[in-house]
Amino acid sequence: MDTQKLIIIGSGPAGYTAAIYAARADLAPVLFTGQQPGGQLMLTSEVENWPGEADGVMGPDLMEKLKKQAAKFGTQIIDDTITSVDFSSRPFKVTSASNGEFQAESIIISTGASAKWLDIPGEKKLQGRGVSACATCDGFFFRDKKIIVVGGGDSAMEEATFLTKFAREVVIIVRTDKLRASKIMQEKAQKNPKISFLWNTSPVELIGEERLTGVKVVDARTKIESVVDTDGFFVAIGHQPNTKIFVPAIDVDQVGYIKHAPDSTATNIPGVFACGDVIDAHYRQAVTAAGSGCMAALQAERWLANNPPPGMGE
């Protein structure tokens, strides 16, 4: 089995940017695209905050551009998912679902984080057509519209407050009679004149054909169903980092985000780096993911130069 210099696990903005930098540094990276090639931007319609795209760019089109750029410089891109890893010794080993085992002297993890969804009828069909899990990404498209946000934690309060910059009205659906959010975030949302609350209510179906038009909800106390008209529906019940296969080898926090050294993408295992949303619980933006992908590639390049295996780097 040939040993690669670098394997990149994941193909969002972080993974593809890492591949571009690594390939230009003659590391001949091998990138596995994962379960959702292109990452969360594949579920986003128009991206207007990507630098250099003054007229906006469709999320899937942007990821295709990054993929082509990575391939142009020599990245081997494999449409497969890594199912297990062995980081106990160098060379590191990874096993893919369809192509067997690979090994590499260095690894970059860029598996991202997945928004938690409600898994109710209409949700998947209407993603990108009125349904979103990212206010920062999509809030601009709901100017002067009515929006529903579902969730009771800090994320929901933050998303709802941000959306009031654009929307004429924001309704927060809370499944119980109280919020889980911190006191300061609760007060901020409750004092905002554009925000109202729908308590003890659960969404059970999203309605619409080409675009979202309404949300069917059920009252937890009376069990009565009704339909609330809306132009947008934002799910704000948190994100789950895609790190399950790396635990316990890689240190993660209580939520599952990979721990990394300050101002670094280095993990607890020398030679293994992590970038993008898999380490970022705060910003979760394509541009910040791409930036950390650049950092990971530069660090992997330097680490390999300082820690060459026998027969490599001579």
mmCIF file of C-alpha atoms in Angstrom:
data_model
loop_
_atom_site.group_PDB
_atom_site.id
_atom_site.type_symbol
_atom_site.label_atom_id
_atom_site.label_comp_id
_atom_site.label_asym_id
_atom_site.label_seq_id
_atom_site.Cartn_x
_atom_site.Cartn_y
_atom_site.Cartn_z
ATOM 1 C CA MET A 1 0.000 0.000 0.000
ATOM 2 C CA ASP A 2 1.379 3.389 -0.996
ATOM 3 C CA THR A 3 1.692 5.901 1.816
ATOM 4 C CA GLN A 4 0.362 9.353 0.985
ATOM 5 C CA LYS A 5 1.915 12.489 2.356
ATOM 6 C CA LEU A 6 -1.459 13.949 3.270
ATOM 7 C CA ILE A 7 -5.060 12.775 3.410
ATOM 8 C CA ILE A 8 -7.881 15.301 3.798
ATOM 9 C CA ILE A 9 -11.159 13.999 5.217
ATOM 10 C CA GLY A 10 -14.051 16.212 4.148
ATOM 11 C CA SER A 11 -14.827 18.488 1.220
ATOM 12 C CA GLY A 12 -16.452 21.732 2.336
ATOM 13 C CA PRO A 13 -14.772 25.143 2.009
ATOM 14 C CA ALA A 14 -12.209 24.095 4.622
ATOM 15 C CA GLY A 15 -11.317 20.796 2.972
ATOM 16 C CA TYR A 16 -11.065 22.144 -0.554
ATOM 17 C CA THR A 17 -9.035 25.182 0.558
ATOM 18 C CA ALA A 18 -6.672 22.902 2.470
ATOM 19 C CA ALA A 19 -6.352 20.796 -0.677
ATOM 20 C CA ILE A 20 -5.550 23.823 -2.850
ATOM 21 C CA TYR A 21 -2.758 24.964 -0.531
ATOM 22 C CA ALA A 22 -1.434 21.457 0.066
ATOM 23 C CA ALA A 23 -1.381 20.610 -3.632
ATOM 24 C CA ARG A 24 0.468 23.814 -4.453
ATOM 25 C CA ALA A 25 3.021 22.813 -1.811
ATOM 26 C CA ASP A 26 3.623 19.506 -3.669
ATOM 27 C CA LEU A 27 2.034 17.390 -0.941
ATOM 28 C CA ALA A 28 -0.113 15.543 -3.516
ATOM 29 C CA PRO A 29 -3.097 15.405 -1.163
ATOM 30 C CA VAL A 30 -5.828 12.795 -1.371
ATOM 31 C CA LEU A 31 -9.236 14.197 -0.433
ATOM 32 C CA PHE A 32 -12.281 12.132 0.518
ATOM 33 C CA THR A 33 -15.478 14.064 -0.159
ATOM 34 C CA GLY A 34 -17.577 12.411 2.590
ATOM 35 C CA GLN A 35 -21.311 11.860 2.939
ATOM 36 C CA GLN A 36 -22.204 15.348 1.702
ATOM 37 C CA PRO A 37 -19.660 16.383 -0.927
ATOM 38 C CA GLY A 38 -19.253 20.140 -0.747
ATOM 39 C CA GLY A 39 -20.577 20.411 2.804
ATOM 40 C CA GLN A 40 -23.444 22.568 4.029
ATOM 41 C CA LEU A 41 -23.116 25.057 1.171
ATOM 42 C CA MET A 42 -24.643 22.413 -1.067
ATOM 43 C CA LEU A 43 -27.908 23.143 0.788
ATOM 44 C CA THR A 44 -27.578 26.907 0.377
ATOM 45 C CA SER A 45 -29.051 28.777 -2.544
ATOM 46 C CA GLU A 46 -27.361 32.131 -3.189
ATOM 47 C CA VAL A 47 -24.211 33.102 -1.274
ATOM 48 C CA GLU A 48 -23.721 36.865 -1.262
ATOM 49 C CA ASN A 49 -21.018 37.203 1.391
ATOM 50 C CA TRP A 50 -18.248 35.224 -0.309
ATOM 51 C CA PRO A 51 -15.386 37.660 -1.064
ATOM 52 C CA GLY A 52 -14.979 38.430 -4.748
ATOM 53 C CA GLU A 53 -18.478 37.334 -5.781
ATOM 54 C CA ALA A 54 -20.099 40.778 -6.033
ATOM 55 C CA ASP A 55 -23.205 39.400 -7.743
ATOM 56 C CA GLY A 56 -23.505 36.415 -5.428
ATOM 57 C CA VAL A 57 -22.935 32.771 -6.252
ATOM 58 C CA MET A 58 -25.032 29.668 -5.772
ATOM 59 C CA GLY A 59 -23.680 27.467 -2.974
ATOM 60 C CA PRO A 60 -23.261 24.340 -5.157
ATOM 61 C CA ASP A 61 -21.593 26.421 -7.899
ATOM 62 C CA LEU A 62 -19.099 27.849 -5.410
ATOM 63 C CA MET A 63 -18.191 24.382 -4.175
ATOM 64 C CA GLU A 64 -17.754 23.147 -7.744
ATOM 65 C CA LYS A 65 -15.319 26.005 -8.363
ATOM 66 C CA LEU A 66 -13.298 25.091 -5.282
ATOM 67 C CA LYS A 67 -13.311 21.417 -6.282
ATOM 68 C CA LYS A 68 -12.018 22.218 -9.777
ATOM 69 C CA GLN A 69 -9.320 24.476 -8.359
ATOM 70 C CA ALA A 70 -8.154 21.760 -5.952
ATOM 71 C CA ALA A 71 -8.065 19.196 -8.778
ATOM 72 C CA LYS A 72 -6.243 21.623 -11.074
ATOM 73 C CA PHE A 73 -3.242 21.680 -8.743
ATOM 74 C CA GLY A 74 -3.099 17.914 -8.373
ATOM 75 C CA THR A 75 -5.463 16.904 -5.563
ATOM 76 C CA GLN A 76 -6.755 13.360 -5.946
ATOM 77 C CA ILE A 77 -10.458 13.618 -5.114
ATOM 78 C CA ILE A 78 -12.246 10.422 -4.105
ATOM 79 C CA ASP A 79 -16.027 10.398 -3.790
ATOM 80 C CA ASP A 80 -16.152 8.182 -0.748
ATOM 81 C CA THR A 81 -16.746 8.327 2.986
ATOM 82 C CA ILE A 82 -14.199 7.490 5.672
ATOM 83 C CA THR A 83 -15.775 5.033 8.106
ATOM 84 C CA SER A 84 -12.931 4.454 10.583
ATOM 85 C CA VAL A 85 -9.451 5.735 11.416
ATOM 86 C CA ASP A 86 -6.342 4.459 13.187
ATOM 87 C CA PHE A 87 -4.195 7.301 14.504
ATOM 88 C CA SER A 88 -2.195 5.131 16.941
ATOM 89 C CA SER A 89 1.007 5.321 14.899
ATOM 90 C CA ARG A 90 2.490 6.676 11.679
ATOM 91 C CA PRO A 91 1.629 6.172 8.977
ATOM 92 C CA PHE A 92 -1.966 6.888 9.978
ATOM 93 C CA LYS A 93 -4.616 4.619 8.514
ATOM 94 C CA VAL A 94 -8.107 5.443 7.310
ATOM 95 C CA THR A 95 -10.722 3.054 5.978
ATOM 96 C CA SER A 96 -13.220 4.153 3.341
ATOM 97 C CA ALA A 97 -16.659 2.749 2.660
ATOM 98 C CA SER A 98 -15.984 1.680 -0.928
ATOM 99 C CA ASN A 99 -12.236 1.849 -1.570
ATOM 100 C CA GLY A 100 -10.691 0.086 1.402
ATOM 101 C CA GLU A 101 -7.752 1.248 3.493
ATOM 102 C CA PHE A 102 -5.406 4.158 2.862
ATOM 103 C CA GLN A 103 -2.466 5.438 4.862
ATOM 104 C CA ALA A 104 -0.775 8.814 5.158
ATOM 105 C CA GLU A 105 1.935 10.587 7.098
ATOM 106 C CA SER A 106 -0.388 13.476 7.938
ATOM 107 C CA ILE A 107 -4.154 13.970 8.172
ATOM 108 C CA ILE A 108 -6.415 17.014 7.938
ATOM 109 C CA ILE A 109 -9.920 16.573 9.360
ATOM 110 C CA SER A 110 -12.500 18.865 7.759
ATOM 111 C CA THR A 111 -15.703 16.904 8.259
ATOM 112 C CA GLY A 112 -17.705 19.959 9.327
ATOM 113 C CA ALA A 113 -20.777 20.145 11.495
ATOM 114 C CA SER A 114 -24.335 19.307 10.567
ATOM 115 C CA ALA A 115 -27.273 21.475 11.515
ATOM 116 C CA LYS A 116 -29.766 19.606 13.643
ATOM 117 C CA TRP A 117 -33.062 19.332 11.806
ATOM 118 C CA LEU A 118 -36.545 18.505 13.020
ATOM 119 C CA ASP A 119 -37.116 15.697 10.499
ATOM 120 C CA ILE A 120 -40.715 16.718 9.845
ATOM 121 C CA PRO A 121 -42.592 16.444 6.530
ATOM 122 C CA GLY A 122 -41.661 19.144 4.024
ATOM 123 C CA GLU A 123 -38.436 20.134 5.782
ATOM 124 C CA LYS A 124 -35.976 18.512 3.405
ATOM 125 C CA LYS A 125 -37.993 19.349 0.276
ATOM 126 C CA LEU A 126 -38.117 23.062 1.136
ATOM 127 C CA GLN A 127 -34.516 23.531 2.267
ATOM 128 C CA GLY A 128 -33.190 26.525 0.347
ATOM 129 C CA ARG A 129 -36.756 27.470 -0.598
ATOM 130 C CA GLY A 130 -37.790 29.206 2.587
ATOM 131 C CA VAL A 131 -36.278 26.722 5.037
ATOM 132 C CA SER A 132 -32.816 27.361 6.465
ATOM 133 C CA ALA A 133 -30.564 26.657 9.423
ATOM 134 C CA CYS A 134 -28.343 29.716 9.008
ATOM 135 C CA ALA A 135 -29.652 33.226 9.605
ATOM 136 C CA THR A 136 -26.331 34.831 8.715
ATOM 137 C CA CYS A 137 -26.312 33.000 5.384
ATOM 138 C CA ASP A 138 -29.910 33.536 4.335
ATOM 139 C CA GLY A 139 -31.459 36.316 6.434
ATOM 140 C CA PHE A 140 -30.907 38.932 3.740
ATOM 141 C CA PHE A 141 -33.361 37.164 1.429
ATOM 142 C CA PHE A 142 -36.244 37.694 3.867
ATOM 143 C CA ARG A 143 -36.358 41.462 3.918
ATOM 144 C CA ASP A 144 -39.798 42.697 5.031
ATOM 145 C CA LYS A 145 -41.014 39.113 5.403
ATOM 146 C CA LYS A 146 -42.526 37.155 8.266
ATOM 147 C CA ILE A 147 -40.143 34.555 9.668
ATOM 148 C CA ILE A 148 -40.503 31.719 12.140
ATOM 149 C CA VAL A 149 -37.568 30.546 14.238
ATOM 150 C CA VAL A 150 -37.827 27.290 16.159
ATOM 151 C CA GLY A 151 -35.739 26.759 19.285
ATOM 152 C CA GLY A 152 -35.418 27.916 22.871
ATOM 153 C CA GLY A 153 -31.688 28.210 23.442
ATOM 154 C CA ASP A 154 -29.071 30.903 22.889
ATOM 155 C CA SER A 155 -28.739 29.958 19.208
ATOM 156 C CA ALA A 156 -32.440 30.572 18.591
ATOM 157 C CA MET A 157 -32.399 33.939 20.405
ATOM 158 C CA GLU A 158 -29.304 35.006 18.500
ATOM 159 C CA GLU A 159 -30.737 33.918 15.139
ATOM 160 C CA ALA A 160 -34.081 35.592 15.812
ATOM 161 C CA THR A 161 -32.464 38.851 16.905
ATOM 162 C CA PHE A 162 -30.240 38.891 13.838
ATOM 163 C CA LEU A 163 -33.202 38.237 11.539
ATOM 164 C CA THR A 164 -35.027 41.328 12.829
ATOM 165 C CA LYS A 165 -32.527 43.371 10.814
ATOM 166 C CA PHE A 166 -34.369 42.191 7.715
ATOM 167 C CA ALA A 167 -37.761 40.742 8.619
ATOM 168 C CA ARG A 168 -40.861 42.732 9.490
ATOM 169 C CA GLU A 169 -41.836 40.090 12.062
ATOM 170 C CA VAL A 170 -40.092 37.152 13.743
ATOM 171 C CA VAL A 171 -42.039 34.511 15.662
ATOM 172 C CA ILE A 172 -40.081 32.155 17.925
ATOM 173 C CA ILE A 173 -41.728 28.765 18.354
ATOM 174 C CA VAL A 174 -40.883 27.243 21.732
ATOM 175 C CA ARG A 175 -41.902 23.671 22.451
ATOM 176 C CA THR A 176 -42.264 24.278 26.194
ATOM 177 C CA ASP A 177 -43.394 27.194 28.368
ATOM 178 C CA LYS A 178 -39.901 28.528 29.038
ATOM 179 C CA LEU A 179 -36.614 29.263 27.306
ATOM 180 C CA ARG A 180 -33.314 27.458 27.778
ATOM 181 C CA ALA A 181 -31.347 30.502 26.663
ATOM 182 C CA SER A 182 -29.174 32.501 29.029
ATOM 183 C CA LYS A 183 -30.926 35.343 30.851
ATOM 184 C CA ILE A 184 -29.195 38.066 28.869
ATOM 185 C CA MET A 185 -30.152 36.453 25.544
ATOM 186 C CA GLN A 186 -33.759 35.990 26.698
ATOM 187 C CA GLU A 187 -34.046 39.622 27.692
ATOM 188 C CA LYS A 188 -32.540 40.811 24.441
ATOM 189 C CA ALA A 189 -35.079 38.850 22.394
ATOM 190 C CA GLN A 190 -38.055 39.680 24.607
ATOM 191 C CA LYS A 191 -37.344 43.413 24.447
ATOM 192 C CA ASN A 192 -37.164 43.416 20.652
ATOM 193 C CA PRO A 193 -40.471 44.800 19.297
ATOM 194 C CA LYS A 194 -40.266 42.657 16.166
ATOM 195 C CA ILE A 195 -40.077 39.377 18.109
ATOM 196 C CA SER A 196 -43.026 37.449 19.523
ATOM 197 C CA PHE A 197 -43.267 33.964 21.032
ATOM 198 C CA LEU A 198 -45.501 30.984 20.397
ATOM 199 C CA TRP A 199 -45.261 28.856 23.560
ATOM 200 C CA ASN A 200 -45.984 25.153 24.128
ATOM 201 C CA THR A 201 -46.043 24.634 20.402
ATOM 202 C CA SER A 202 -44.322 22.165 18.099
ATOM 203 C CA PRO A 203 -44.031 22.381 14.311
ATOM 204 C CA VAL A 204 -45.203 19.134 12.709
ATOM 205 C CA GLU A 205 -45.177 19.896 8.974
ATOM 206 C CA LEU A 206 -43.850 22.526 6.578
ATOM 207 C CA ILE A 207 -46.243 23.497 3.813
ATOM 208 C CA GLY A 208 -45.463 24.655 0.286
ATOM 209 C CA GLU A 209 -44.674 23.477 -3.225
ATOM 210 C CA GLU A 210 -42.111 25.725 -4.901
ATOM 211 C CA ARG A 211 -41.583 27.754 -1.720
ATOM 212 C CA LEU A 212 -42.571 27.607 1.930
ATOM 213 C CA THR A 213 -45.968 29.154 2.628
ATOM 214 C CA GLY A 214 -46.832 27.961 6.115
ATOM 215 C CA VAL A 215 -46.095 25.775 9.118
ATOM 216 C CA LYS A 216 -48.523 23.305 10.646
ATOM 217 C CA VAL A 217 -48.151 23.362 14.432
ATOM 218 C CA VAL A 218 -49.699 21.521 17.352
ATOM 219 C CA ASP A 219 -50.453 22.942 20.791
ATOM 220 C CA ALA A 220 -48.788 20.728 23.409
ATOM 221 C CA ARG A 221 -51.629 21.278 25.878
ATOM 222 C CA THR A 222 -54.762 21.061 23.752
ATOM 223 C CA LYS A 223 -53.326 18.877 20.930
ATOM 224 C CA ILE A 224 -55.105 21.188 18.490
ATOM 225 C CA GLU A 225 -53.380 21.645 15.127
ATOM 226 C CA SER A 226 -53.325 24.907 13.180
ATOM 227 C CA VAL A 227 -51.399 26.495 10.306
ATOM 228 C CA VAL A 228 -49.241 29.585 10.737
ATOM 229 C CA ASP A 229 -48.523 31.527 7.539
ATOM 230 C CA THR A 230 -44.862 32.393 7.060
ATOM 231 C CA ASP A 231 -42.289 33.237 4.400
ATOM 232 C CA GLY A 232 -39.327 31.697 6.183
ATOM 233 C CA PHE A 233 -38.597 28.946 8.687
ATOM 234 C CA PHE A 234 -35.252 28.855 10.501
ATOM 235 C CA VAL A 235 -34.284 25.801 12.533
ATOM 236 C CA ALA A 236 -32.074 26.898 15.441
ATOM 237 C CA ILE A 237 -31.772 23.848 17.653
ATOM 238 C CA GLY A 238 -28.005 23.570 17.378
ATOM 239 C CA HIS A 239 -25.291 21.917 15.319
ATOM 240 C CA GLN A 240 -23.621 18.552 15.707
ATOM 241 C CA PRO A 241 -19.938 18.315 14.686
ATOM 242 C CA ASN A 242 -19.209 15.270 12.533
ATOM 243 C CA THR A 243 -16.544 13.763 14.774
ATOM 244 C CA LYS A 244 -17.940 10.415 15.878
ATOM 245 C CA ILE A 245 -15.376 8.266 14.034
ATOM 246 C CA PHE A 246 -12.438 10.189 15.534
ATOM 247 C CA VAL A 247 -13.378 9.701 19.189
ATOM 248 C CA PRO A 248 -11.661 8.792 21.499
ATOM 249 C CA ALA A 249 -8.399 9.149 19.555
ATOM 250 C CA ILE A 250 -8.992 12.866 18.989
ATOM 251 C CA ASP A 251 -9.856 15.087 21.945
ATOM 252 C CA VAL A 252 -13.237 16.802 21.612
ATOM 253 C CA ASP A 253 -15.232 19.100 23.863
ATOM 254 C CA GLN A 254 -18.508 18.179 25.557
ATOM 255 C CA VAL A 255 -20.500 18.931 22.401
ATOM 256 C CA GLY A 256 -18.112 17.091 20.085
ATOM 257 C CA TYR A 257 -16.068 19.901 18.506
ATOM 258 C CA ILE A 258 -12.418 18.980 18.066
ATOM 259 C CA LYS A 259 -10.096 20.652 20.553
ATOM 260 C CA HIS A 260 -7.118 22.414 19.009
ATOM 261 C CA ALA A 261 -4.088 24.350 20.152
ATOM 262 C CA PRO A 262 -4.516 28.151 20.457
ATOM 263 C CA ASP A 263 -3.971 29.974 17.136
ATOM 264 C CA SER A 264 -3.475 26.612 15.530
ATOM 265 C CA THR A 265 -5.276 23.740 13.830
ATOM 266 C CA ALA A 266 -3.152 21.108 15.574
ATOM 267 C CA THR A 267 -5.009 18.401 17.494
ATOM 268 C CA ASN A 268 -3.758 16.302 20.398
ATOM 269 C CA ILE A 269 -2.137 13.909 17.908
ATOM 270 C CA PRO A 270 1.019 15.252 16.216
ATOM 271 C CA GLY A 271 0.505 15.214 12.458
ATOM 272 C CA VAL A 272 -3.286 15.359 12.640
ATOM 273 C CA PHE A 273 -4.894 18.743 12.043
ATOM 274 C CA ALA A 274 -8.510 19.918 12.004
ATOM 275 C CA CYS A 275 -10.190 22.876 10.333
ATOM 276 C CA GLY A 276 -13.542 24.379 9.438
ATOM 277 C CA ASP A 277 -16.813 23.898 11.268
ATOM 278 C CA VAL A 278 -15.536 20.777 12.972
ATOM 279 C CA ILE A 279 -13.525 23.065 15.281
ATOM 280 C CA ASP A 280 -15.729 26.173 15.117
ATOM 281 C CA ALA A 281 -18.788 26.425 17.355
ATOM 282 C CA HIS A 282 -19.058 30.204 16.987
ATOM 283 C CA TYR A 283 -18.781 31.580 13.456
ATOM 284 C CA ARG A 284 -19.669 28.669 11.139
ATOM 285 C CA GLN A 285 -19.107 30.719 7.986
ATOM 286 C CA ALA A 286 -17.718 29.522 4.679
ATOM 287 C CA VAL A 287 -14.998 32.170 4.666
ATOM 288 C CA THR A 288 -13.786 31.355 8.193
ATOM 289 C CA ALA A 289 -13.794 27.645 7.314
ATOM 290 C CA ALA A 290 -11.711 28.363 4.221
ATOM 291 C CA GLY A 291 -9.276 30.422 6.282
ATOM 292 C CA SER A 292 -8.719 27.625 8.765
ATOM 293 C CA GLY A 293 -8.305 25.200 5.849
ATOM 294 C CA CYS A 294 -5.424 27.333 4.638
ATOM 295 C CA MET A 295 -3.935 27.283 8.147
ATOM 296 C CA ALA A 296 -4.213 23.497 8.368
ATOM 297 C CA ALA A 297 -2.463 22.949 5.042
ATOM 298 C CA LEU A 298 0.386 25.318 5.921
ATOM 299 C CA GLN A 299 0.815 23.647 9.310
ATOM 300 C CA ALA A 300 0.746 20.166 7.775
ATOM 301 C CA GLU A 301 3.385 21.226 5.233
ATOM 302 C CA ARG A 302 5.695 22.555 7.952
ATOM 303 C CA TRP A 303 5.086 19.587 10.212
ATOM 304 C CA LEU A 304 5.955 17.130 7.445
ATOM 305 C CA ALA A 305 9.116 19.097 6.635
ATOM 306 C CA ASN A 306 10.196 18.892 10.277
ATOM 307 C CA ASN A 307 9.109 15.291 10.791
ATOM 308 C CA PRO A 308 9.960 13.400 7.612
ATOM 309 C CA PRO A 309 9.440 9.625 7.711
ATOM 310 C CA PRO A 310 12.174 7.307 6.431
ATOM 311 C CA GLY A 311 12.432 7.547 2.666
ATOM 312 C CA MET A 312 10.253 10.664 2.418
ATOM 313 C CA GLY A 313 11.207 14.310 2.402
ATOM 314 C CA GLU A 314 14.864 13.568 1.662
#
